[in-house]
Coordinates of C-alpha atoms in Angstrom, one line a residue:
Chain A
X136 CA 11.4 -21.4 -23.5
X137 CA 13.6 -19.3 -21.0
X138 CA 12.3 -16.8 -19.7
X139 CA 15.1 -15.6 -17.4
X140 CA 15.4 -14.8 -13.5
X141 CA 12.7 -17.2 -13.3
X142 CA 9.8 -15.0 -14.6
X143 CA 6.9 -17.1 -15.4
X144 CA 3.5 -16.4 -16.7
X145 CA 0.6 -16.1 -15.0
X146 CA -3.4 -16.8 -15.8
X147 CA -6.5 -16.1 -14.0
X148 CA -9.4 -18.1 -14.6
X149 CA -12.6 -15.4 -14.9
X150 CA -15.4 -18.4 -14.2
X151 CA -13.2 -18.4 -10.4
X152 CA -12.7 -15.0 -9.8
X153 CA -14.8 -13.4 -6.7
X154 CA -13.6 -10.0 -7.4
X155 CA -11.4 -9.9 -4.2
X156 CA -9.1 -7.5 -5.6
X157 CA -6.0 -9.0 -3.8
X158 CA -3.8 -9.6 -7.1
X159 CA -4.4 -6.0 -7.9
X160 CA -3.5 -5.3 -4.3
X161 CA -0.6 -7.5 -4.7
X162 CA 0.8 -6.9 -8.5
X163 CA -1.0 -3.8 -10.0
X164 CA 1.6 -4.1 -12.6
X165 CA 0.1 -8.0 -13.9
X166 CA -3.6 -7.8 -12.7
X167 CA -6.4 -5.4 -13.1
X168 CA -10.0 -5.6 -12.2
X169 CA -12.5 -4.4 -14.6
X170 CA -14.4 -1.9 -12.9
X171 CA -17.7 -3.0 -14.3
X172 CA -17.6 -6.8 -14.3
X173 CA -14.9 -6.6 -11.0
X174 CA -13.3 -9.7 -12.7
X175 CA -9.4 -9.6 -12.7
X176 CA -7.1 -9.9 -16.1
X177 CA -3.7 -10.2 -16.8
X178 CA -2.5 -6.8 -18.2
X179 CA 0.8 -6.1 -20.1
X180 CA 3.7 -9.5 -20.5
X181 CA 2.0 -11.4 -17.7
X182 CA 5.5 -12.4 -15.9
X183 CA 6.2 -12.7 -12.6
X184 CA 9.0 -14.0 -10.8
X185 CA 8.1 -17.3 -9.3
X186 CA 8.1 -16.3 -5.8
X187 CA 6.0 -14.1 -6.3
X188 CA 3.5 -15.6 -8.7
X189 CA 3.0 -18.4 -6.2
X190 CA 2.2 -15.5 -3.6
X191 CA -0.6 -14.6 -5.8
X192 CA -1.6 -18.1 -6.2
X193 CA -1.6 -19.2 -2.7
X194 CA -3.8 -15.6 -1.3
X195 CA -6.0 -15.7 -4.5
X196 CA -9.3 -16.9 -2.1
X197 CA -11.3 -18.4 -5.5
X198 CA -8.1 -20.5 -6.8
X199 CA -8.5 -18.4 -9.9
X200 CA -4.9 -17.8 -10.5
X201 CA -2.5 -20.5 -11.8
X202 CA 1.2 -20.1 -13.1
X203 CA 0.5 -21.2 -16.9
X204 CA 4.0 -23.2 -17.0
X205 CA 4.2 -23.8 -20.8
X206 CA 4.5 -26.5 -22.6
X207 CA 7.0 -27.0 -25.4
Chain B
X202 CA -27.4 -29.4 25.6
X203 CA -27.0 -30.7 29.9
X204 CA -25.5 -28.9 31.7
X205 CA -23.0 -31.7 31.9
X206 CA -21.6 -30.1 28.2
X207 CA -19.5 -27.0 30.2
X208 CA -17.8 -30.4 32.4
X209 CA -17.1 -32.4 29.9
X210 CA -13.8 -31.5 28.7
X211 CA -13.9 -32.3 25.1
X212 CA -16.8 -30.0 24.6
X213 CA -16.2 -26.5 22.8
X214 CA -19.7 -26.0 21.6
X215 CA -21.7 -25.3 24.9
X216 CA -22.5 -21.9 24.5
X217 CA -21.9 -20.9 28.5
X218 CA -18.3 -21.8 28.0
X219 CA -17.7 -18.6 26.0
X220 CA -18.8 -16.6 28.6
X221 CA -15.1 -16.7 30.4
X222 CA -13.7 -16.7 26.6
X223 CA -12.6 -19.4 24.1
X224 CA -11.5 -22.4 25.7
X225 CA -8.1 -22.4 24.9
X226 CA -7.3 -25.6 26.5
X227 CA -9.9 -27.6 25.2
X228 CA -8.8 -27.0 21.6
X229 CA -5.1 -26.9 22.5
X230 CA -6.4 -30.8 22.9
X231 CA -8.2 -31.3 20.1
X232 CA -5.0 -29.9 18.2
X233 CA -2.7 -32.6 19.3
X234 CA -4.2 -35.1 18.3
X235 CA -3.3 -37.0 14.9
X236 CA -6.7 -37.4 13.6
X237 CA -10.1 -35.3 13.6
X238 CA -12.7 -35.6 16.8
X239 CA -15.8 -36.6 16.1
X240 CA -17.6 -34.2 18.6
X241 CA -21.1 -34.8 19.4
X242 CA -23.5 -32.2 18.3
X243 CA -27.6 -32.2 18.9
X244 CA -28.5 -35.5 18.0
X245 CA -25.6 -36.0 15.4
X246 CA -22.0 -34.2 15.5
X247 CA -19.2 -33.2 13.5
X248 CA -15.7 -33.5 12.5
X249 CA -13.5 -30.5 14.7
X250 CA -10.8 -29.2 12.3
X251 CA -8.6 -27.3 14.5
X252 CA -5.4 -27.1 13.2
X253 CA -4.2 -24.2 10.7
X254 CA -3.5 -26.8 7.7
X255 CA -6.4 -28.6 7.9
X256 CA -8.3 -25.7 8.5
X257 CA -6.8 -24.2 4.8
X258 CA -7.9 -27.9 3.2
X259 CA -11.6 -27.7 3.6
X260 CA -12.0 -23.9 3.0
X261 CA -9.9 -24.2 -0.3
X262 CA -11.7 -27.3 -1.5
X263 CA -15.3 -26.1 -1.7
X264 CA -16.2 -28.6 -4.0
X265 CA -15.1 -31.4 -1.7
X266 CA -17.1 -28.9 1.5
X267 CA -19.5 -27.2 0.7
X268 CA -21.3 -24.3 2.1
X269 CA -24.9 -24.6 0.2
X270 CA -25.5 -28.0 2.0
X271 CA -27.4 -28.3 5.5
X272 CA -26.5 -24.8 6.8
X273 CA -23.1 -22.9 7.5
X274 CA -23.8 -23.2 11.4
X275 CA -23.3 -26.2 13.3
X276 CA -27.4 -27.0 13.2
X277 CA -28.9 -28.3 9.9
X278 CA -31.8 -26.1 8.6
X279 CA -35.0 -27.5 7.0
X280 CA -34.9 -26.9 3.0
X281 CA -37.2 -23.9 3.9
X282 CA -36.0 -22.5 6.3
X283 CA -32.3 -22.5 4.3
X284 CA -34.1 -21.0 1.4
X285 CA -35.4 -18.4 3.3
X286 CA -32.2 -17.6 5.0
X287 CA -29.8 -17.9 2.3
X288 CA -27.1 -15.4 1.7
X289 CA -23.8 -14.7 0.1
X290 CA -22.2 -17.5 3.2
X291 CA -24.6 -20.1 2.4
X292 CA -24.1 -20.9 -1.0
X293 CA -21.5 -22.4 -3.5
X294 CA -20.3 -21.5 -6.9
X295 CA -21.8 -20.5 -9.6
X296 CA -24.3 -18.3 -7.1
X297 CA -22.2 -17.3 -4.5
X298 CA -19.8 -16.0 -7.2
X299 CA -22.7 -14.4 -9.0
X300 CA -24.1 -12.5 -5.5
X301 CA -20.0 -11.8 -4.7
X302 CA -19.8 -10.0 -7.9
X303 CA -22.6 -7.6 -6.9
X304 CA -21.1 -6.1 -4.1
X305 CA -17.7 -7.4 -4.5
X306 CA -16.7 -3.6 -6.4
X307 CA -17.2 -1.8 -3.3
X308 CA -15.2 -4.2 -1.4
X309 CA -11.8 -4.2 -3.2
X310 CA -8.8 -3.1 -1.2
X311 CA -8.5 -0.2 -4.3
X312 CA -12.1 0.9 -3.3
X313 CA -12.3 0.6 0.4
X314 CA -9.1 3.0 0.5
X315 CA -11.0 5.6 -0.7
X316 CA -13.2 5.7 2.1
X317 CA -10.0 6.4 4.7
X318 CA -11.1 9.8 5.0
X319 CA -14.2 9.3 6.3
X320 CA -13.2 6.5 8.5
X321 CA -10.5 8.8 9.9
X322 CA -13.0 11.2 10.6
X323 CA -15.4 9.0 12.4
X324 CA -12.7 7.4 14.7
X325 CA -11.5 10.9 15.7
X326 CA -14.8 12.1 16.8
X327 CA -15.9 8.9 19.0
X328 CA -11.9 8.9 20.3
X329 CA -12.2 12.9 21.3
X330 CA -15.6 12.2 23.1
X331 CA -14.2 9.3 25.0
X332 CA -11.5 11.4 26.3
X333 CA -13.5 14.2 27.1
X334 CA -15.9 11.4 29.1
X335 CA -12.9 10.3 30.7
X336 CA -13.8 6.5 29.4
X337 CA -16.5 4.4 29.5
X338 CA -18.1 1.5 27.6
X339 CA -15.2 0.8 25.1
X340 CA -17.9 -1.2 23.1
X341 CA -20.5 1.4 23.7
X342 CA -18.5 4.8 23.1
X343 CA -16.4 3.9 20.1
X344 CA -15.7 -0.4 19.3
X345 CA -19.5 -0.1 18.1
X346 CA -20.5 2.9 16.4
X347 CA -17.1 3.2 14.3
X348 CA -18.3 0.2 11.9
X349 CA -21.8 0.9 11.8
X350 CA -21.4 4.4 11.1
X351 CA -19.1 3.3 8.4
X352 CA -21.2 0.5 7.0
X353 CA -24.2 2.3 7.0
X354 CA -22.4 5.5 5.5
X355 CA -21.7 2.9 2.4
X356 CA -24.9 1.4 2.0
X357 CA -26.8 5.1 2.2
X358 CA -28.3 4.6 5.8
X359 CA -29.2 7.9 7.4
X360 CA -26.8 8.0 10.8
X361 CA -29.9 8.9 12.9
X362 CA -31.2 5.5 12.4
X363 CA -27.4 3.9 13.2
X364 CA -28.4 3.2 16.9
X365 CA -31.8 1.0 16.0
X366 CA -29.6 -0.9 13.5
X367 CA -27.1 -1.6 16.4
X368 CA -29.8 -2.6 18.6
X369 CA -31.2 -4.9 16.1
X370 CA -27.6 -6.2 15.8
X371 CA -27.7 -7.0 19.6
X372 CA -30.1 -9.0 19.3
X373 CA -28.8 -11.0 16.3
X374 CA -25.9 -11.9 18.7
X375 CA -28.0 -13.3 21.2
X376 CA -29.6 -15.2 18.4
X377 CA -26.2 -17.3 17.5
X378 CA -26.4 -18.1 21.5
X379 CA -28.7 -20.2 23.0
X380 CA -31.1 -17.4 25.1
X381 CA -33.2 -15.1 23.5
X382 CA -33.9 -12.4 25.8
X383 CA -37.4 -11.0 23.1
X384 CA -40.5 -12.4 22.4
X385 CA -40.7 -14.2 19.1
X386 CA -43.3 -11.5 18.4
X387 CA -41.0 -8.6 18.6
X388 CA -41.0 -5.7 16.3
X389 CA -44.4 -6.7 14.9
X390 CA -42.7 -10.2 13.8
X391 CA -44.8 -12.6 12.5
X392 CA -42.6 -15.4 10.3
X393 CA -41.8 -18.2 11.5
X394 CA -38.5 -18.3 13.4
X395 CA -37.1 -20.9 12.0
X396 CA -37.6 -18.7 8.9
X397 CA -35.2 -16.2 9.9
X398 CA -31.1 -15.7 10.4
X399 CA -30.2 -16.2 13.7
X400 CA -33.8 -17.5 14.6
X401 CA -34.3 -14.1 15.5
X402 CA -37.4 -11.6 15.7
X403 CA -34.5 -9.1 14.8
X404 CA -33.9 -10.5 11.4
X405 CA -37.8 -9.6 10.4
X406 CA -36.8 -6.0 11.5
X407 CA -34.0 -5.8 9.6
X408 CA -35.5 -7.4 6.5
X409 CA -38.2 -4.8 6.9
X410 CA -35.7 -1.9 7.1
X411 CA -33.9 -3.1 4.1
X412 CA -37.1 -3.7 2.7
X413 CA -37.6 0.3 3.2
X414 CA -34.5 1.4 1.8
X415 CA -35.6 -0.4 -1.2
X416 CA -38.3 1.0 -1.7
X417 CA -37.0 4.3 -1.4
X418 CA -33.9 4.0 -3.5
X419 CA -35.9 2.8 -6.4
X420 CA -38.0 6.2 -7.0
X421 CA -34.5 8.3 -5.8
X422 CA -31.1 6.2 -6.2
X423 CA -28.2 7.8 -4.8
X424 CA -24.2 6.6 -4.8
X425 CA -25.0 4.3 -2.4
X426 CA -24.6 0.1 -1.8
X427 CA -28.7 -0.3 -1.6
X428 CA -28.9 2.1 -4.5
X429 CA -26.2 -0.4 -6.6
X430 CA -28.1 -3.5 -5.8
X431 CA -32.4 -1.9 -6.5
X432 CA -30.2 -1.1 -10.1
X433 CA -28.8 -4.8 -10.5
X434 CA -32.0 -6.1 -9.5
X435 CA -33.9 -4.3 -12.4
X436 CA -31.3 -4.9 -15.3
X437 CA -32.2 -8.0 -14.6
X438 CA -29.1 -9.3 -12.8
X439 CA -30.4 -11.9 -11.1
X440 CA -31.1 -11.0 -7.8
X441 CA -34.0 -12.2 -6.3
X442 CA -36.4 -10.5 -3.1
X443 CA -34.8 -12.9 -1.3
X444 CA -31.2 -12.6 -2.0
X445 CA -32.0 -9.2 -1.7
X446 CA -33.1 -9.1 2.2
X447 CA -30.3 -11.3 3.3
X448 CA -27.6 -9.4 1.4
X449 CA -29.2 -6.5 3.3
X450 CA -29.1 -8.2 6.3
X451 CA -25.9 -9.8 5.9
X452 CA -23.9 -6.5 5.6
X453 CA -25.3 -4.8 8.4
X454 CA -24.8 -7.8 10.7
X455 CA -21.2 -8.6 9.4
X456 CA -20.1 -5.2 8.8
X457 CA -20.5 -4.1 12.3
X458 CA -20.4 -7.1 14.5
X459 CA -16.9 -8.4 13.6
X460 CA -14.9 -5.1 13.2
X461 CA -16.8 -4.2 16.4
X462 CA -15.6 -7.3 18.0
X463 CA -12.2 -7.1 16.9
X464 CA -11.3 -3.4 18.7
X465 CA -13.2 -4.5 21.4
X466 CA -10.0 -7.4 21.7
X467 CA -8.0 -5.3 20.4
X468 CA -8.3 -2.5 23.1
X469 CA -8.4 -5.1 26.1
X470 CA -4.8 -6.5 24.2
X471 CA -3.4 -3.3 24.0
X472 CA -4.1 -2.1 28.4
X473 CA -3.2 -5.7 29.1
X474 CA 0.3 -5.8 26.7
X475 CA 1.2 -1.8 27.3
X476 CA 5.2 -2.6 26.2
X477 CA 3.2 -3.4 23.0
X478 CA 1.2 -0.4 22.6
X479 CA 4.8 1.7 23.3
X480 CA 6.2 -0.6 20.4
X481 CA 3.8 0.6 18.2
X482 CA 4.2 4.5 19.2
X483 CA 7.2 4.3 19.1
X484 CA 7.4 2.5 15.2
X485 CA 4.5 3.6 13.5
X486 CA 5.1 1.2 10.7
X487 CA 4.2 -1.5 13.3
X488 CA 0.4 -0.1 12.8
X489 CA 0.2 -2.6 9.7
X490 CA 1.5 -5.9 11.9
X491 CA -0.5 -4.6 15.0
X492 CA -3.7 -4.8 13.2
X493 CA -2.9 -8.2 11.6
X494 CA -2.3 -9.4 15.1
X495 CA -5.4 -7.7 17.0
X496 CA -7.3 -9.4 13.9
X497 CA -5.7 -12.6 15.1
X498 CA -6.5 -12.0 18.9
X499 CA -10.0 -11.4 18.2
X500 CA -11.1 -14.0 15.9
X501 CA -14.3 -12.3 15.5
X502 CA -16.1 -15.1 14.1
X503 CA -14.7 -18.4 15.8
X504 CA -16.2 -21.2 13.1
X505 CA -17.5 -22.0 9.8
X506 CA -19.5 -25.4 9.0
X507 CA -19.4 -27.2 5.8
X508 CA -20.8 -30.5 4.6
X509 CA -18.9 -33.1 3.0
X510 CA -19.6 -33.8 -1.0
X511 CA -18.3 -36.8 -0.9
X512 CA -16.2 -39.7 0.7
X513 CA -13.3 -37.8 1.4
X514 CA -9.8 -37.9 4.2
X515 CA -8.4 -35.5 6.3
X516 CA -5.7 -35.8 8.8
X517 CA -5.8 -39.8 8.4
X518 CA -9.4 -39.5 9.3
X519 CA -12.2 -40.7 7.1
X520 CA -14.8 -38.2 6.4
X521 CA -18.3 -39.7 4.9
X522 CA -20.1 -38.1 1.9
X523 CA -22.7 -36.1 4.1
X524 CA -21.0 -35.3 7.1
X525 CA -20.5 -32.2 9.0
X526 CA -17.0 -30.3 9.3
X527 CA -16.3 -27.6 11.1
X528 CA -13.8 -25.1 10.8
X529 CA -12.1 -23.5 14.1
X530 CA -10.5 -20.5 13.4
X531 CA -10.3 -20.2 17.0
X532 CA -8.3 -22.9 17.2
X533 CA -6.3 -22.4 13.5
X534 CA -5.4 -19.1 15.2
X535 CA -3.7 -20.1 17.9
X536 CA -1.5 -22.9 15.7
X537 CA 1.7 -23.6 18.1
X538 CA 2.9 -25.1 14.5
X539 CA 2.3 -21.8 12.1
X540 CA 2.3 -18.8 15.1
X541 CA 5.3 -19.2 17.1
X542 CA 4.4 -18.1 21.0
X543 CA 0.5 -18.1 20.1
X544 CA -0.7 -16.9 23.2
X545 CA 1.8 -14.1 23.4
X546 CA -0.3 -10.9 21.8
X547 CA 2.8 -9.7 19.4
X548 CA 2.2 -6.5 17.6
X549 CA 5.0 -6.7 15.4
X550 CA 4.6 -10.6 14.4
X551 CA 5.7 -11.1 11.1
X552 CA 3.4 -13.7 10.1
X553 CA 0.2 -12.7 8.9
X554 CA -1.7 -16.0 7.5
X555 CA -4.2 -15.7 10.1
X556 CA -7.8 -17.1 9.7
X557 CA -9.8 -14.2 11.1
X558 CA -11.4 -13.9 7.6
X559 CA -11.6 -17.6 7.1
X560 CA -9.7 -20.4 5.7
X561 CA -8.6 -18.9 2.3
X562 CA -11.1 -19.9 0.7
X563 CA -13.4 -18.5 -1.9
X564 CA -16.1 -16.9 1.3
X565 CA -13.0 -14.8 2.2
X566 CA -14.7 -12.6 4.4
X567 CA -16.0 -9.8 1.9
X568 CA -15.2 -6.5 4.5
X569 CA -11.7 -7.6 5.1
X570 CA -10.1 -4.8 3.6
X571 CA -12.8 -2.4 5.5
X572 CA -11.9 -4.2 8.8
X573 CA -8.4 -3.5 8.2
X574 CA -8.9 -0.3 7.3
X575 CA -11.2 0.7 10.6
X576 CA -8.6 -1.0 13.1
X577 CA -5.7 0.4 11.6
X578 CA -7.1 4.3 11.4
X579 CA -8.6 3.5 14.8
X580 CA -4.6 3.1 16.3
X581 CA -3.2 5.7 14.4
X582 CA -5.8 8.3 15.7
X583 CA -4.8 6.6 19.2
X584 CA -0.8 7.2 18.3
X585 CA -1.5 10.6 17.2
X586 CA -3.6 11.5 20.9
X587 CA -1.3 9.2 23.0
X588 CA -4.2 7.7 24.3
X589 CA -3.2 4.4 26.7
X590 CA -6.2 2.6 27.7
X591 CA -6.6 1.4 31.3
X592 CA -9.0 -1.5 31.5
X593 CA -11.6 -0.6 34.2
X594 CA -14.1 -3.4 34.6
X595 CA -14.2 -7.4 33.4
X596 CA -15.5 -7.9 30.0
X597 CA -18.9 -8.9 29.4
X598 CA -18.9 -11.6 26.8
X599 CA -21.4 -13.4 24.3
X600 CA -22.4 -16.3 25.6
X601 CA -22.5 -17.7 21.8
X602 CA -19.8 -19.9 20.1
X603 CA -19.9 -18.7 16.8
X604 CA -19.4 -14.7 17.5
X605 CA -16.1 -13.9 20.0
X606 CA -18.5 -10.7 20.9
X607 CA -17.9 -8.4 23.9
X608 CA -21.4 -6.8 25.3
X609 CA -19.5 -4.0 27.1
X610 CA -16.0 -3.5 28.9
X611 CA -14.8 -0.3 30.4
X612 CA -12.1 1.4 29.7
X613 CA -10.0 4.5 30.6
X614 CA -7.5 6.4 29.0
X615 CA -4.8 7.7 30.5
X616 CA -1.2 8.9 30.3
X617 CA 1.8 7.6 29.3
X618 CA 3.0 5.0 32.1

């Protein structure tokens, strides 16, 4: 699958997540904390561009986000 | 420790070094070489990780180190004792991400911003009286009070109470040195030592205080941290007396010691670097990288332990299953292969991936937003009075080598140069 200008999508694993809030900080547009569980979720498509996923990836402090590179 | 520890020049635990300020050169050494030291500790030692990478490896691989083995500081702990003791820092997942999650709300850069206001409010009132004064104690008349009002604001401590909890704090200090200067009996204490964070009579205070507030909040909860936690612990979320006291504890200590330590740096960086300070008045978006780097300078808290999980290598060295590795964020900070110039204070440095906060890791220091947040209002309420700060007296420093703390130095404002 293309998915154009390099745009690929991005998970986080909820069992990881310390509720650090940094993707939010980061990408309000692709994470979101629940306010009562302070977990994080993807919201909306998910897509970043690569770059910046692996920005995400690399300040997330609990390794709880990857860049779900699909498999076809 | 002999006194022989402060001579020997591969040492950089001896607590009496710290007095004159992180040796610099030592770890500068321990940097260039290819492998990890093996530096002796008590009757054991443990593996120095100085350099930025390496430092990043173990803090991101807390399965490999761990943080709920031995202790976090460089001394093991009896099982007990680490029971006793343990908090949010001493423990790995699943229950340090089930205690994060507790207070981790209050903490997120979307929450702390929300507290600007009254952050901007407190820094303007301790900056006014130390003008009016004409200085003083920087640590005494505003490094100090602006976190622990603002920590204690958050977890619903009444501010007349503010300066005991600072006292208490000085003492906790002293406690990650190697002099106590109180009887093991003070403030009524009666545990064990040993059975208490930082060793310290202090602890039992503060673990009595939080105790109180416990109390209190159950029969009359208000929008408050303590108030958030008596409500977790009877819903049944899994938060134990214990984990109770030394959360308690733990965000009193950390939530006014390091910020405290960092403008303490930050304002003996700024009179020694003034072309610096005129940078920043004269760019106000430099505010942002000025704080990054005072956060740098500082280092608040120079080292995190862990204990190895397994067999495991790092920088060609081979690390046993059991064996203690420490983190130098001392060191990591002052990285001639990530910060370029280290020892030039910078306050528009572009990089950022500092370690005050730790290695990346999942114990990501929980207040780092809030610390952020209290340095940076601090130097815009300093741009908007054009207060320069002149430097009046040496520094008096901790003689510990786990907290970069500064007892008291004097400082002046004074005009434009």
């Amino acid at each position: 699958m293309d998915l154009g200008e390099g745009l690929v999508p991005v998970a986080v694993d909820q069992g990881l997540c310390v509720g650090g809030g940094i993707c939010e900080m980061l990408e309000p547009a692709v994470f979101e904390l629940d306010d009562d569980t302070v977990i994080s979720s993807v919201i909306g498509d998910g897509l970043l561009p690569r770059s910046r996923a692996e920005a995400v990836v690399n300040r997330c402090p609990a390794q709880a986000i990857s860049i779900a590179e699909q498999e076809q | 420790m002999g006194p022989c520890a402060a001579t020997d020049p591969t040492n950089v635990t001896e607590p009496s070094l710290y007095l004159q300020g992180i040796p610099h050169d030592r770890f500068a050494r321990l940097r260039a070489r290819p492998d990890l030291a093996w530096h002796p500790y008590e009757s054991d030692g443990f593996w120095a990780v100085s350099r930025h990478a390496d430092v990043r490896h173990v803090s991101r691989n807390p399965e490999l180190f761990s943080s709920a083995i031995g202790h976090t500081n460089l001394w093991d702990l009896e099982a007990d004792a680490l029971e006793a003791r343990r908090s949010l820092i001493d423990t790995d997942a699943p229950d340090h991400t089930r205690l994060r999650r507790l207070v981790a709300r209050a903490f997120t850069p979307k929450n702390i911003r929300r507290w600007e206001s009254t952050v901007r409010a407190i820094a303007a009132e301790l900056l006014d009286e130390f003008t009016a004064q004409g200085g003083g104690d920087w640590v005494d008349m505003v490094a100090a009070p602006l976190p622990i009002q603002v920590i204690l604001t958050m977890l619903g401590v009444p501010t007349e109470d503010a300066a005991y909890l600072v006292e208490l704090s000085n003492y906790l200090v002293e406690g990650t040195g190697d002099a106590q200067s109180i009887p093991p009996d003070a403030f009524g204490n009666t545990t064990d030592l040993r059975l208490l964070p930082f060793n310290s009579p202090a602890s039992h205070a503060l673990f009595e205080y939080g105790e109180g507030m416990r109390q209190r909040r159950r029969v009359d909860p208000q929008d408050d941290l303590v108030s958030h936690l008596v409500q977790a612990e009877s819903e049944g979320e899994q938060i134990s007396r214990s984990e109770y006291r030394n959360m308690f504890h733990l965000l009193v200590f950390a939530g006014n010691e390091t910020t405290r330590t960092a403008i303490s740096h930050g304002a003996m960086a700024l009179a020694a670097n003034p072309h610096e300070w005129q940078r920043v008045l004269d760019d106000p978006a430099l505010i942002d990288s000025a704080t990054e780097e005072i956060l740098r300078w500082a280092t608040p808290v120079m080292h995190m332990r862990r204990t190895a999980t397994a067999d495991t290598e790092l920088a060609g060295t081979s690390i046993a299953k059991g064996d203690k590795v420490v983190m130098w964020y001392a060191s990591a900070n002052r990285d001639e292969a990530v910060f370029e110039d280290p020892f030039r204070f910078d306050a528009g440095r572009a990089n950022r991936d500092h370690f005050a906060f730790g290695g990346g890791g999942p114990h990501l220091c929980l207040g780092a937003f809030l610390a952020r947040l209290e340095v940076a209002v601090l130097l815009e309420e300093m741009a908007k009075r054009s207060i320069w700060l002149e430097q009046t007296s040496d520094p008096q420093r901790a003689r510990s080598n786990f907290v970069h703390g500064v007892l008291s130095v004097d400082m002046r404002p004074k005009r434009a140069p």
